mmCIF file of C-alpha atoms in Angstrom:
data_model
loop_
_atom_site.group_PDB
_atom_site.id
_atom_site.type_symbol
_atom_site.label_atom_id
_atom_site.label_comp_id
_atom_site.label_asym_id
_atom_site.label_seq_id
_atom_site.Cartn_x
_atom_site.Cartn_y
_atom_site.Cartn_z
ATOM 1 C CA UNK A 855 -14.921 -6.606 57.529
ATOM 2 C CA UNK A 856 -11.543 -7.700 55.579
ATOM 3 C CA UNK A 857 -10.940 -5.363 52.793
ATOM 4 C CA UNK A 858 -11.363 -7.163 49.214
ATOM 5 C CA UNK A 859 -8.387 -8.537 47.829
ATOM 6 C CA UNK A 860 -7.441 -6.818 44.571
ATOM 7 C CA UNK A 861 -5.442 -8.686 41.582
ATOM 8 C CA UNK A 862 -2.762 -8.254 40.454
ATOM 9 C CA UNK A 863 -1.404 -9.799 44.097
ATOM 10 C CA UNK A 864 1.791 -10.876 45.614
ATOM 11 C CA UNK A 865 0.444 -14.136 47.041
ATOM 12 C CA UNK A 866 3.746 -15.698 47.241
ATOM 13 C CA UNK A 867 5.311 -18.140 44.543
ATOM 14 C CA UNK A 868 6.805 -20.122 47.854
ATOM 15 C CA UNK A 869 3.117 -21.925 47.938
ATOM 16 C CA UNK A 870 3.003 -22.837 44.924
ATOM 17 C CA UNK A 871 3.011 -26.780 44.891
ATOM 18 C CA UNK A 872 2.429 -26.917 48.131
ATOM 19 C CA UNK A 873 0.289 -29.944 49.178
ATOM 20 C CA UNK A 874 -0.526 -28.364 52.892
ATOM 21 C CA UNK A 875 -1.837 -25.024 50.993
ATOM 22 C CA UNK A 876 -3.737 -26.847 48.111
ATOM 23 C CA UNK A 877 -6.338 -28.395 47.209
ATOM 24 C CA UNK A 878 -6.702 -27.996 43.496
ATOM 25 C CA UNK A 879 -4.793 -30.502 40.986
ATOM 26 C CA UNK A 880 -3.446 -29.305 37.439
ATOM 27 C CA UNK A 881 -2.774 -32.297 35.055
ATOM 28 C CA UNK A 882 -0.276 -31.332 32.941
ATOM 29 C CA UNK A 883 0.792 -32.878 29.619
ATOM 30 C CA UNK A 884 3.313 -35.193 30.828
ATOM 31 C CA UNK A 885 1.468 -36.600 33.175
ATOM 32 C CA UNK A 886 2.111 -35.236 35.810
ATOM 33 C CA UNK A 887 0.357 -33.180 38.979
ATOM 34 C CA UNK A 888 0.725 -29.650 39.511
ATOM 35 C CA UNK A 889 -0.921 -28.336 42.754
ATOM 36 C CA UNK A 890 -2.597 -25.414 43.428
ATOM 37 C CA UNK A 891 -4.846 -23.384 45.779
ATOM 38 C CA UNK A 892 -8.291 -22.646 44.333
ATOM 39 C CA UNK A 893 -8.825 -19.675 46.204
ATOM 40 C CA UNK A 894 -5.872 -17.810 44.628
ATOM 41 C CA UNK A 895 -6.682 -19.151 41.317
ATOM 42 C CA UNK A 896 -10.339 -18.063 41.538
ATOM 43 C CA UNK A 897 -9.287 -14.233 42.567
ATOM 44 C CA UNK A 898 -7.724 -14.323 39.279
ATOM 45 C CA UNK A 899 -9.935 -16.243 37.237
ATOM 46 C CA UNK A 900 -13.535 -16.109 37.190
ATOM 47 C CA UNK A 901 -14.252 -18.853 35.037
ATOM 48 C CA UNK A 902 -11.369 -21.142 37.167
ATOM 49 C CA UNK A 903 -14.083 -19.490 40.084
ATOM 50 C CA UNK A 904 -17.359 -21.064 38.578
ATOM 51 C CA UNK A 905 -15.713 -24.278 37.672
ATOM 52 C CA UNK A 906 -14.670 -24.983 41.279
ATOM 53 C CA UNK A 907 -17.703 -23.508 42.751
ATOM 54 C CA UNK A 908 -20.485 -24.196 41.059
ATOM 55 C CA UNK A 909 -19.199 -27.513 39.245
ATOM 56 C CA UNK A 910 -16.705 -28.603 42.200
ATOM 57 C CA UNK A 911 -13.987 -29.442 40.138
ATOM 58 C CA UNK A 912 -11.107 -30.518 42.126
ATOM 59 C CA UNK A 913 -9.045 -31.596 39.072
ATOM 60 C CA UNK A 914 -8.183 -29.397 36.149
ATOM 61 C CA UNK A 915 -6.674 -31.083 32.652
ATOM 62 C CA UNK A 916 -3.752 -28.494 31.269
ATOM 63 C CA UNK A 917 -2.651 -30.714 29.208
ATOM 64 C CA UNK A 918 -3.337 -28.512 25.789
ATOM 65 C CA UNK A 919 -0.131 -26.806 27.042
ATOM 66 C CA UNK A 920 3.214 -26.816 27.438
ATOM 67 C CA UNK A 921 4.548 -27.647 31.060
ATOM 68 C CA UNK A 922 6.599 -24.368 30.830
ATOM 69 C CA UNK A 923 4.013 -22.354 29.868
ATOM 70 C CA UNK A 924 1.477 -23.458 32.703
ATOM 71 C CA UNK A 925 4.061 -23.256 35.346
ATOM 72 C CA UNK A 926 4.151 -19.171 33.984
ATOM 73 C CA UNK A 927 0.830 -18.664 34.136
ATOM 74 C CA UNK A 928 0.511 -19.871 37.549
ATOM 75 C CA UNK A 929 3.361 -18.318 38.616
ATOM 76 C CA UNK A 930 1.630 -14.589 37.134
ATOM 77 C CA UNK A 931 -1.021 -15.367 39.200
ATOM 78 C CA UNK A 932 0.487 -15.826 42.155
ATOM 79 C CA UNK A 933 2.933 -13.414 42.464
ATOM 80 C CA UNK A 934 0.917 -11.193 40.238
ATOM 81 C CA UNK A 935 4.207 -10.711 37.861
ATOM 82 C CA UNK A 936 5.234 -11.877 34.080
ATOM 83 C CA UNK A 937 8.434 -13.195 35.077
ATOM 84 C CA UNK A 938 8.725 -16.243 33.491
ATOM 85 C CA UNK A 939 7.220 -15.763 29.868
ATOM 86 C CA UNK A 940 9.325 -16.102 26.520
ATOM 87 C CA UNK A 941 8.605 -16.028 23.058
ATOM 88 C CA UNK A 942 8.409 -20.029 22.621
ATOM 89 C CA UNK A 943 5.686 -20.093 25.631
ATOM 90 C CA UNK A 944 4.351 -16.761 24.972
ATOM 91 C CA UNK A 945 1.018 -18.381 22.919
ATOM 92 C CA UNK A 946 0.370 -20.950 24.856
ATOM 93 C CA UNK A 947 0.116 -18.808 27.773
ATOM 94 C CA UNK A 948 -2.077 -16.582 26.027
ATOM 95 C CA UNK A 949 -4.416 -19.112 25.206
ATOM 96 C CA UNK A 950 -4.744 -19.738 28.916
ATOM 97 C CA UNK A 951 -4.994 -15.918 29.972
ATOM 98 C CA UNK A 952 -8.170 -16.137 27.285
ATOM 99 C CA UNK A 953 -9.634 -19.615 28.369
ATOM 100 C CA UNK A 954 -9.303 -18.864 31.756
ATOM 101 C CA UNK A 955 -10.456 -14.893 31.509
ATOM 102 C CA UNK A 956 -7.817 -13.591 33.307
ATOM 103 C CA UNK A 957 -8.456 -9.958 31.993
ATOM 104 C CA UNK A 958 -5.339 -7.707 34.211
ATOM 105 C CA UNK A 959 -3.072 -10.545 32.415
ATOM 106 C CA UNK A 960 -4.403 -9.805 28.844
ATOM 107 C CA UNK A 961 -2.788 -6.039 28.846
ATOM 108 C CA UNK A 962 0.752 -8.040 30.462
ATOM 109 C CA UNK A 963 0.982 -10.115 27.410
ATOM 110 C CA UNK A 964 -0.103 -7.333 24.869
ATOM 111 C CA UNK A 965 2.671 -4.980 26.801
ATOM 112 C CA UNK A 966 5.382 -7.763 26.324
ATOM 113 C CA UNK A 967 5.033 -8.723 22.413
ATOM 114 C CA UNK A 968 4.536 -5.360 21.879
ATOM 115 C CA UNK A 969 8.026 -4.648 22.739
ATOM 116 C CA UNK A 970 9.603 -7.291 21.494
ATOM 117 C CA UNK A 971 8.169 -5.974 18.196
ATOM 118 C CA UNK A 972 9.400 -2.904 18.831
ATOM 119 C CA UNK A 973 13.160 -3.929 19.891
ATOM 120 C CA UNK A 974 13.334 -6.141 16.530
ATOM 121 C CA UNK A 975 16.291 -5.913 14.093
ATOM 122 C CA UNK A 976 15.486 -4.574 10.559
ATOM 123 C CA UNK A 977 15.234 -6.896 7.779
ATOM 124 C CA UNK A 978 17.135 -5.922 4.647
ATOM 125 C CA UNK A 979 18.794 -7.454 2.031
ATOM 126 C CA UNK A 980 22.182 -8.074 4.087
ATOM 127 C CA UNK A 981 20.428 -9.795 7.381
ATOM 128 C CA UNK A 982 21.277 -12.563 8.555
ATOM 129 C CA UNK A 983 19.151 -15.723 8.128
ATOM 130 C CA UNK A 984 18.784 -16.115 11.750
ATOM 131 C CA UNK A 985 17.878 -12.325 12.008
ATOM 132 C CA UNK A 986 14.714 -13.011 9.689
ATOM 133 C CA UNK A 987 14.068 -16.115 11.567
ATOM 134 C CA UNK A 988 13.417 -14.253 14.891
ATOM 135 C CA UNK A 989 11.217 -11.484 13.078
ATOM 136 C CA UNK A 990 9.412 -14.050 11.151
ATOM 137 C CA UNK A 991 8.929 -16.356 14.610
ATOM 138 C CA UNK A 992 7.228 -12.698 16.159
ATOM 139 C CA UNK A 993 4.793 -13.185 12.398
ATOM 140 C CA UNK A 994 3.744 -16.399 13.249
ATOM 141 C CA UNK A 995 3.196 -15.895 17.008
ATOM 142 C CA UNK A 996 0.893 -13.413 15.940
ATOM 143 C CA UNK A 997 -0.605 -15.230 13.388
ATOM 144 C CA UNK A 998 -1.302 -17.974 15.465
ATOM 145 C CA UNK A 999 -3.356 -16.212 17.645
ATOM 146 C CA UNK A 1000 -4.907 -14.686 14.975
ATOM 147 C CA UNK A 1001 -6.074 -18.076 13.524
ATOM 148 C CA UNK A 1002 -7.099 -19.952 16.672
ATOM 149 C CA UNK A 1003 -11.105 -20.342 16.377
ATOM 150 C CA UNK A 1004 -11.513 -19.853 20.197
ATOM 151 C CA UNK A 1005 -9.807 -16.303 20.271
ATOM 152 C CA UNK A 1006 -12.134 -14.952 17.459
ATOM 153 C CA UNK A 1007 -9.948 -14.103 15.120
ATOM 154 C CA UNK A 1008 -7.704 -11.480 17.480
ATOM 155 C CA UNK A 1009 -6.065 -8.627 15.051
ATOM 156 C CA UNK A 1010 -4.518 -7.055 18.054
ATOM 157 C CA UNK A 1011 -0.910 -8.712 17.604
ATOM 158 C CA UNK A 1012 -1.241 -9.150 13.652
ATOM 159 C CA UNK A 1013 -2.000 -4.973 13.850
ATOM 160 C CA UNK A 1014 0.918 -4.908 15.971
ATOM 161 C CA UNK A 1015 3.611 -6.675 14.237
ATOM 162 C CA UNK A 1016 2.826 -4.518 10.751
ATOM 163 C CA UNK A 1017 2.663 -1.602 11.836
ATOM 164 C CA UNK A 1018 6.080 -2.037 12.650
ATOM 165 C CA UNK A 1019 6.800 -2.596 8.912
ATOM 166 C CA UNK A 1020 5.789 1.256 8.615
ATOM 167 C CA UNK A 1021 8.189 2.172 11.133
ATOM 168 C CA UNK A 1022 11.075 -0.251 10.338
ATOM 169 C CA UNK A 1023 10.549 0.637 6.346
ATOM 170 C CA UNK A 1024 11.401 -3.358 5.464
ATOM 171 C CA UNK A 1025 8.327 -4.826 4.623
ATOM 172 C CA UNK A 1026 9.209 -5.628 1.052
ATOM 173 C CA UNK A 1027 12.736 -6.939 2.495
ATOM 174 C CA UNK A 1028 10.562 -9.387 4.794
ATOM 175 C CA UNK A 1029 8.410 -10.147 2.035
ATOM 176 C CA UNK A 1030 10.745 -11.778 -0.085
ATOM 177 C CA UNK A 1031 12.414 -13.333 2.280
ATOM 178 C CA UNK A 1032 9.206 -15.190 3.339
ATOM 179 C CA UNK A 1033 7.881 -16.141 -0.170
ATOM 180 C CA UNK A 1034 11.641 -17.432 -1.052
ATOM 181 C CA UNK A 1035 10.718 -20.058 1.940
ATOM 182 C CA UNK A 1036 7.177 -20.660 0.231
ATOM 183 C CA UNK A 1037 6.626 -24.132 -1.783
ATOM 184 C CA UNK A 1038 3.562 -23.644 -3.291
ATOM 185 C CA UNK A 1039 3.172 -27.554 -3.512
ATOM 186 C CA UNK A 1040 2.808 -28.024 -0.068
ATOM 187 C CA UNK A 1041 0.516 -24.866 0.417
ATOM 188 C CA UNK A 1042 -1.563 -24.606 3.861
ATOM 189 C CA UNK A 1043 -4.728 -22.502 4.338
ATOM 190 C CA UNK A 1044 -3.013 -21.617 7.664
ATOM 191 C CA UNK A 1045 0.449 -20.417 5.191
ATOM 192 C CA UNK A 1046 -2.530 -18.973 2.777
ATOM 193 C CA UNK A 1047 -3.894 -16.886 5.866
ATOM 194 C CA UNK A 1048 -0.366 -15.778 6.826
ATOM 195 C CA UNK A 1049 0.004 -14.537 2.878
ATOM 196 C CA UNK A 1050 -2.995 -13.194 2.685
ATOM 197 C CA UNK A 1051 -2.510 -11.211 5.637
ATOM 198 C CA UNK A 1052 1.122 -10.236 4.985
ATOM 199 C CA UNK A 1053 0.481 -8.550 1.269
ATOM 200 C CA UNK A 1054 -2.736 -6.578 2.452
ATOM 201 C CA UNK A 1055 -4.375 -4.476 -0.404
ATOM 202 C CA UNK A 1056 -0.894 -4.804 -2.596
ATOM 203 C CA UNK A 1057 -1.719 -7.260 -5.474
ATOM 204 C CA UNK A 1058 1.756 -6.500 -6.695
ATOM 205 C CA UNK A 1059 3.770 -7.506 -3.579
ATOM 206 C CA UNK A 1060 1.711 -10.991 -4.024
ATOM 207 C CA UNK A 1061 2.351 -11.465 -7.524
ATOM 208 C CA UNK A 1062 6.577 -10.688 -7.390
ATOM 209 C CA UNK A 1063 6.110 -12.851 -4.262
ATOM 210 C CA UNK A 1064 4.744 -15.934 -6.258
ATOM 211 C CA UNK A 1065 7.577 -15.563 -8.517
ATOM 212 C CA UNK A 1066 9.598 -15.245 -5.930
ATOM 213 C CA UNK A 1067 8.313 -18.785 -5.038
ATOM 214 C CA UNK A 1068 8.303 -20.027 -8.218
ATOM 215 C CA UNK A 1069 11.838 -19.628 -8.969
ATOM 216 C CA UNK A 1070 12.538 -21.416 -5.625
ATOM 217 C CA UNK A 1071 10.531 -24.128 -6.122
ATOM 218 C CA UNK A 1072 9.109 -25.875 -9.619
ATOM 219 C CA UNK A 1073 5.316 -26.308 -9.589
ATOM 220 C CA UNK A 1074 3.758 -29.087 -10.006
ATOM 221 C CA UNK A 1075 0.294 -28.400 -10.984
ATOM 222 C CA UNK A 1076 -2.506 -25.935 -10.183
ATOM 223 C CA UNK A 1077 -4.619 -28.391 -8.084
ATOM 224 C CA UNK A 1078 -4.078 -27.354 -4.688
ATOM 225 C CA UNK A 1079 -6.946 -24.746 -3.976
ATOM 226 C CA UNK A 1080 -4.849 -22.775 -1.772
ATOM 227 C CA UNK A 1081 -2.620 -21.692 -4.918
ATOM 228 C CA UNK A 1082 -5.968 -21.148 -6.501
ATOM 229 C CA UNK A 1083 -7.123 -18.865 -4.177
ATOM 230 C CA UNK A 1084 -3.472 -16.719 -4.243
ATOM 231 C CA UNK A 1085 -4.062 -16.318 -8.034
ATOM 232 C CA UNK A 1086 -7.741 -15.742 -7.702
ATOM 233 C CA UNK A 1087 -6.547 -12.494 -5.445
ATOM 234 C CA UNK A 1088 -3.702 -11.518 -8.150
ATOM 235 C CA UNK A 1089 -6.580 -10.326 -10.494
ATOM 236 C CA UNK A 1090 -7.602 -7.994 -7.319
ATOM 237 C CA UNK A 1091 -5.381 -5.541 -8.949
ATOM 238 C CA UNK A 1092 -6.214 -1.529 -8.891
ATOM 239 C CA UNK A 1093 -4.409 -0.307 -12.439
ATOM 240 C CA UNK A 1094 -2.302 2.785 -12.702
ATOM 241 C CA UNK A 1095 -1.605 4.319 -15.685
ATOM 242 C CA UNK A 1096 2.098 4.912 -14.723
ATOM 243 C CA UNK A 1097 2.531 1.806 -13.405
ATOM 244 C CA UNK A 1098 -0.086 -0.834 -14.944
ATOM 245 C CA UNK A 1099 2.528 -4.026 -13.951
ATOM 246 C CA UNK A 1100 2.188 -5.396 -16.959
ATOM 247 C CA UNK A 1101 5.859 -7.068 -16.491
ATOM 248 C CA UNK A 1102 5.172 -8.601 -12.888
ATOM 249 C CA UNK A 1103 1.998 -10.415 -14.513
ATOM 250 C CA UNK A 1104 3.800 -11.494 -17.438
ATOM 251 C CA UNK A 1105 6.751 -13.334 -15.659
ATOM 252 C CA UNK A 1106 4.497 -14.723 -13.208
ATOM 253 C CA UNK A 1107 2.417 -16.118 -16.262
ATOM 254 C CA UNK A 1108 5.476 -17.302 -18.384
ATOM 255 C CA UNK A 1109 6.606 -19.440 -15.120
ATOM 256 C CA UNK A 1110 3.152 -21.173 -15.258
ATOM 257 C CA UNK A 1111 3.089 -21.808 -18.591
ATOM 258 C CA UNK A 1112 5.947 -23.560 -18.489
ATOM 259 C CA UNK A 1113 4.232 -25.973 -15.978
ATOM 260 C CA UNK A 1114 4.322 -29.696 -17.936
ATOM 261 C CA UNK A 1115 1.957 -31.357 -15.837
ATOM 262 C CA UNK A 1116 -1.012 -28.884 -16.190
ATOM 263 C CA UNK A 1117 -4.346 -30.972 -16.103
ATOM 264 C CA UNK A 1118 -7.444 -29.752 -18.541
ATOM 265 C CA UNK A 1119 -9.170 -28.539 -15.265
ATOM 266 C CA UNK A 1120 -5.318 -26.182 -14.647
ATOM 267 C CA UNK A 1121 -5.952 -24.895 -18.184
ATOM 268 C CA UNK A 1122 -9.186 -23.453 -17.870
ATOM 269 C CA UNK A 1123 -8.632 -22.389 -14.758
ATOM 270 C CA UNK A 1124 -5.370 -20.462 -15.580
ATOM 271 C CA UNK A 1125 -7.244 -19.067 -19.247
ATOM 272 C CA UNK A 1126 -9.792 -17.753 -16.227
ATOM 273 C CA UNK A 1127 -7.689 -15.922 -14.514
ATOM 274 C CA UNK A 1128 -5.646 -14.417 -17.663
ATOM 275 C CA UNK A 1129 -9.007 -13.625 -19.238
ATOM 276 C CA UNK A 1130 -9.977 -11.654 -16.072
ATOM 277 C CA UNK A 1131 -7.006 -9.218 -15.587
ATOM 278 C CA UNK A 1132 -6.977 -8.731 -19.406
ATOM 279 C CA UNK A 1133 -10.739 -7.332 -18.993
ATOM 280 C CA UNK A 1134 -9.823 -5.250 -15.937
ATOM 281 C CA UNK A 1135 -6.890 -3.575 -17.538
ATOM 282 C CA UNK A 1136 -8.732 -3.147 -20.533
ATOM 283 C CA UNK A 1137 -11.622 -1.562 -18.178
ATOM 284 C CA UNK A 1138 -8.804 0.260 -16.783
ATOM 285 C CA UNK A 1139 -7.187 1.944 -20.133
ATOM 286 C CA UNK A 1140 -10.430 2.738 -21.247
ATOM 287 C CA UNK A 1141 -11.825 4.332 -18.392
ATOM 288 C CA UNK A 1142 -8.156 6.178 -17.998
ATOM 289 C CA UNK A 1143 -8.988 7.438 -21.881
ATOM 290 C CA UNK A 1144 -11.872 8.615 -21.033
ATOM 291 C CA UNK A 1145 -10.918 11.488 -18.652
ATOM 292 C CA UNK A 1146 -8.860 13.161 -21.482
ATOM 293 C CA UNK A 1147 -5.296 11.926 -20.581
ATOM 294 C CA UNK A 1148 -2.723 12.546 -23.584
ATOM 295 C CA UNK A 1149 -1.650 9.387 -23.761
ATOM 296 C CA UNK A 1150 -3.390 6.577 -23.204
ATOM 297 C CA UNK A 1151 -2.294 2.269 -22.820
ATOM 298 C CA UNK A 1152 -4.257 -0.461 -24.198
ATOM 299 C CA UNK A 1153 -4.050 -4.175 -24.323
ATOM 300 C CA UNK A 1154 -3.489 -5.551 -28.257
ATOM 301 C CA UNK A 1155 -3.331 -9.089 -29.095
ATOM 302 C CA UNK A 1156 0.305 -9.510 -30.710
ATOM 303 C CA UNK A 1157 0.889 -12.595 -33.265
ATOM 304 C CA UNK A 1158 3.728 -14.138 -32.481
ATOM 305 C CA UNK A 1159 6.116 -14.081 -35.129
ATOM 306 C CA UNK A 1160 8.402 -16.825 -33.999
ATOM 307 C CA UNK A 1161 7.440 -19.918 -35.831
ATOM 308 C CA UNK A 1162 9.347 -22.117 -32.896
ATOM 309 C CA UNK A 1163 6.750 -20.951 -30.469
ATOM 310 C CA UNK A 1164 3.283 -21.579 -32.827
ATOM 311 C CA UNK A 1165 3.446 -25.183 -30.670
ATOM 312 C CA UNK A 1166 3.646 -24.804 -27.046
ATOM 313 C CA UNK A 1167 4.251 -26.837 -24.358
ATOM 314 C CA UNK A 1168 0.616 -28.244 -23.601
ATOM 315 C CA UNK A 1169 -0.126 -28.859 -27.705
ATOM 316 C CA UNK A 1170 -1.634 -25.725 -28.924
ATOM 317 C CA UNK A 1171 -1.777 -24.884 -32.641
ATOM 318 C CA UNK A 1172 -0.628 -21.229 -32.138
ATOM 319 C CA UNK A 1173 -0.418 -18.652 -29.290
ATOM 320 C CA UNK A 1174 -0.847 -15.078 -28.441
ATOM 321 C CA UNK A 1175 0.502 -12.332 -26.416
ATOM 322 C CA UNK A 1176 -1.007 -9.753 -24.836
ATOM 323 C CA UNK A 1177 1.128 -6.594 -24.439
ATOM 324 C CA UNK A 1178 0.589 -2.891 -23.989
ATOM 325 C CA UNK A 1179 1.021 0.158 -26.238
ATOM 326 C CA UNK A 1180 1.076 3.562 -25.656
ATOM 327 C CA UNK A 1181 -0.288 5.828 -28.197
ATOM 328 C CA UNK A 1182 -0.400 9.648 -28.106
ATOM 329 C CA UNK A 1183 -4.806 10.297 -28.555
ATOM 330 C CA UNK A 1184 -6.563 13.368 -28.722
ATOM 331 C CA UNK A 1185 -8.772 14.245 -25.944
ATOM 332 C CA UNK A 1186 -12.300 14.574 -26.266
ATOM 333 C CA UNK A 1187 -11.829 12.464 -29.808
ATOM 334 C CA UNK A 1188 -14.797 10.685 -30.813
ATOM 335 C CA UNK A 1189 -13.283 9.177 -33.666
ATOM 336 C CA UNK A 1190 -10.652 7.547 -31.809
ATOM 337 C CA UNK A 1191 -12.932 6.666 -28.702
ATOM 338 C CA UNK A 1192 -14.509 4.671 -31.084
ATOM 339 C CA UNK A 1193 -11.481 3.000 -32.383
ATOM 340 C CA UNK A 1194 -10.469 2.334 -28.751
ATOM 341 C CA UNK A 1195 -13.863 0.552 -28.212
ATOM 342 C CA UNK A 1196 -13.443 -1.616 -31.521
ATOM 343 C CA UNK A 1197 -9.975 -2.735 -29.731
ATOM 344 C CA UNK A 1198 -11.352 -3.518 -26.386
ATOM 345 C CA UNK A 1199 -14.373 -5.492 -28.129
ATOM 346 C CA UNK A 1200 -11.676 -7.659 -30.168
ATOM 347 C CA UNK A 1201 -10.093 -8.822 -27.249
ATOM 348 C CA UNK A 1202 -13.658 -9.747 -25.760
ATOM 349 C CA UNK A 1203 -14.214 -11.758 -28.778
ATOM 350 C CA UNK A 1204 -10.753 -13.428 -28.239
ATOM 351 C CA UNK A 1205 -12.195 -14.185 -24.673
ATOM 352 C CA UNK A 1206 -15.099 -15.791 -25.905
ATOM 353 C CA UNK A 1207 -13.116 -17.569 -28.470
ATOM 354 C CA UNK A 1208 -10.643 -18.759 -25.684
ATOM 355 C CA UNK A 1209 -13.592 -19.617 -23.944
ATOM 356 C CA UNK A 1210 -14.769 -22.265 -26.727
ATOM 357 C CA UNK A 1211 -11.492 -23.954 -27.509
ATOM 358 C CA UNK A 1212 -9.994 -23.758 -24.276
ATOM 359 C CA UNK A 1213 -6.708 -22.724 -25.449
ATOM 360 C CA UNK A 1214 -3.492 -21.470 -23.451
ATOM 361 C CA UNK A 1215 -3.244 -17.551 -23.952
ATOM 362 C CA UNK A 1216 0.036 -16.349 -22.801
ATOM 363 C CA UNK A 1217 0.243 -13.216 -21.443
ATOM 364 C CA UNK A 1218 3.414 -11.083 -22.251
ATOM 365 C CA UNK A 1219 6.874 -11.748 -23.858
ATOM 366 C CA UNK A 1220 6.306 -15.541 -24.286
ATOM 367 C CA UNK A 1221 3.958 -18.328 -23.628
ATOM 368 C CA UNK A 1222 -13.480 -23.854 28.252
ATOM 369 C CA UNK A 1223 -15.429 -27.196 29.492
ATOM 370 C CA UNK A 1224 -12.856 -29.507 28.147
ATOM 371 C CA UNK A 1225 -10.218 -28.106 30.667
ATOM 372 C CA UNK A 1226 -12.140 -29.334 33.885
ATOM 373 C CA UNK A 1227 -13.106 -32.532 32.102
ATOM 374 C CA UNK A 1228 -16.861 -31.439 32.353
ATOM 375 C CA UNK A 1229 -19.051 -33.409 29.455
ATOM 376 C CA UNK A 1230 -20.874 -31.414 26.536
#
């Protein structure tokens, strides 16, 4: 009995395209045939295997992929090598190792980004534009594999790509680089997913990032939902007493207020989202006060005693600012736990009261069937 033929095999490229040794037909996206022998295919590919077996396909459509990138995969399997792959075919033919369940192939493409990754220049504040370009083009070839449906959300090349922010020590470097590129106007959920993803658990690396943004590129209103759902995620903020960002959320506030166009709907929904971090830091302070801490930061309402700024931008009578102040406390001090509690219940009336007049409060120092053609 003939032993069983094991993949990865050397079948030999030189039959490739081959009419005498073929008998399976690739249609490729320009048009054109591409030849192959189902046998070889179908050691490599069990679901290549059922289609020609069971279904008796004699004609496969490639034409979801780049010419390059087919002629690669087919090449792997034949020769059972990754020869021929680069980084502008490198997702395409991944999308083909997973459609067509190629599984020795899988670990050969994880291998390969993986060091590229690993053999990538450092971003800092000196690279060179095209330097970011090629660590940002290993981002999105991650992320794109990461956000095609059929893959299932993969996390292996996303995990892959920033961990090597840990080892390269430039992930605030990349950062602003890639939110300096960001128009918030023309915001994506695919360039949402890739931000999201990016800033991980760090609220503050979002919020200096939409400033970042901002001062790149004017806003025009607050009506695309994907800028919605960034600031929705700003007020995801863990508070620490030495470091409560109080600066980072007024700047990114001032820009917005600024914002002429704002509609009624923009209004409430930025009041929403002040409202909300002023309760959490107030939550915060209080809770911070509570475990006997020396000193302790609260949020006061400030009137603002330049009469040039009673009118703002989008009509108001007057404003108010929201700043903190630290105060030396005694621990364990009823007295002034109960002062403390009279503040944070004054700015909750101010939220209610914002809440009925729907004024502007500004926040700090101013305002696999398809490929054989088989039906569904």
């Amino acid at each position: 009995m003939a032993p069983e033929i094991q993949v990865p095999c050397n079948f030999g490229r030189e039959y490739i395209n081959v009419q005498e040794h073929c008998n399976l037909k690739l249609k490729l996206k320009n048009g054109s045939d591409y030849l192959v022998n189902s046998m070889i295919m179908s050691y490599n590919s069990p679901e290549i295997k059922r289609l020609t077996t069971e279904h008796h396909q004699t004609c496969l459509y490639m034409d979801d992929f780049e010419e390059d990138a087919v002629y690669c995969f087919i090449d792997a399997l034949y020769t059972g090598e990754l020869e021929k792959i680069g980084t502008t075919i490198f997702t395409d033919v991944y999308k083909m190792v997973r459609v067509f369940k190629v599984s020795w192939l899988l670990s050969r493409c994880t291998d390969f980004f993986t060091n590229l990754v690993s053999c990538r220049e450092t971003v800092s504040v000196d690279t060179e534009d095209s330097i970011y370009r090629e660590v940002k083009y290993l981002f999105d070839i991650a992320m794109i594999i990461y956000t095609q449906n059929h893959l299932e959300k993969e996390q292996i090349f996303v995990d892959v790509f920033m961990e090597s922010f840990e080892k390269k020590n430039d992930k605030l470097e990349f950062a602003t680089r890639f939110f300096g590129g960001i128009n918030l106007n023309e915001m994506s959920r695919y360039l949402t997913e890739q931000t999201v993803t990016l800033i991980g658990g760090d609220t503050g690396l979002l919020v200096d990032g939409l400033v970042t943004s901002l001062r790149h590129y004017d806003l025009c209103n607050l009506s695309n939902d994907e800028v919605r759902l960034l600031l929705d995620k700003c007020t995801d903020v863990s508070f620490h007493q030495e470091n409560p960002v109080e600066y980072q959320y007024n700047e990114l506030f001032d820009i917005l207020d600024e914002i002429e166009s704002l509609t009624e709907d923009d209004l409430r929904f930025l009041n929403r989202i002040k409202r909300i971090w002023i309760k959490r830091a107030s939550s915060f302070f209080s809770s911070s006060k509570s475990k006997g801490h020396s000193t302790s930061t609260r949020v006061v309402e400030k009137e603002n005693s330049n009469p040039d700024a009673l009118k703002g931008k989008h009509g108001e009578n007057s404003k108010s600012t929201f700043s903190f102040e630290e105060r030396e406390v005694e621990p364990e001090s009823t007295s002034s736990e109960a002062q403390h509690k009279e503040e944070v219940g004054g700015v909750e009336e101010r939220e209610e009261e914002l809440e009925d007049t729907r004024s502007v409060v500004t926040l700090g120092s101013s305002t696999s069937s398809y490929y054989s053609g088989e039906e569904d």
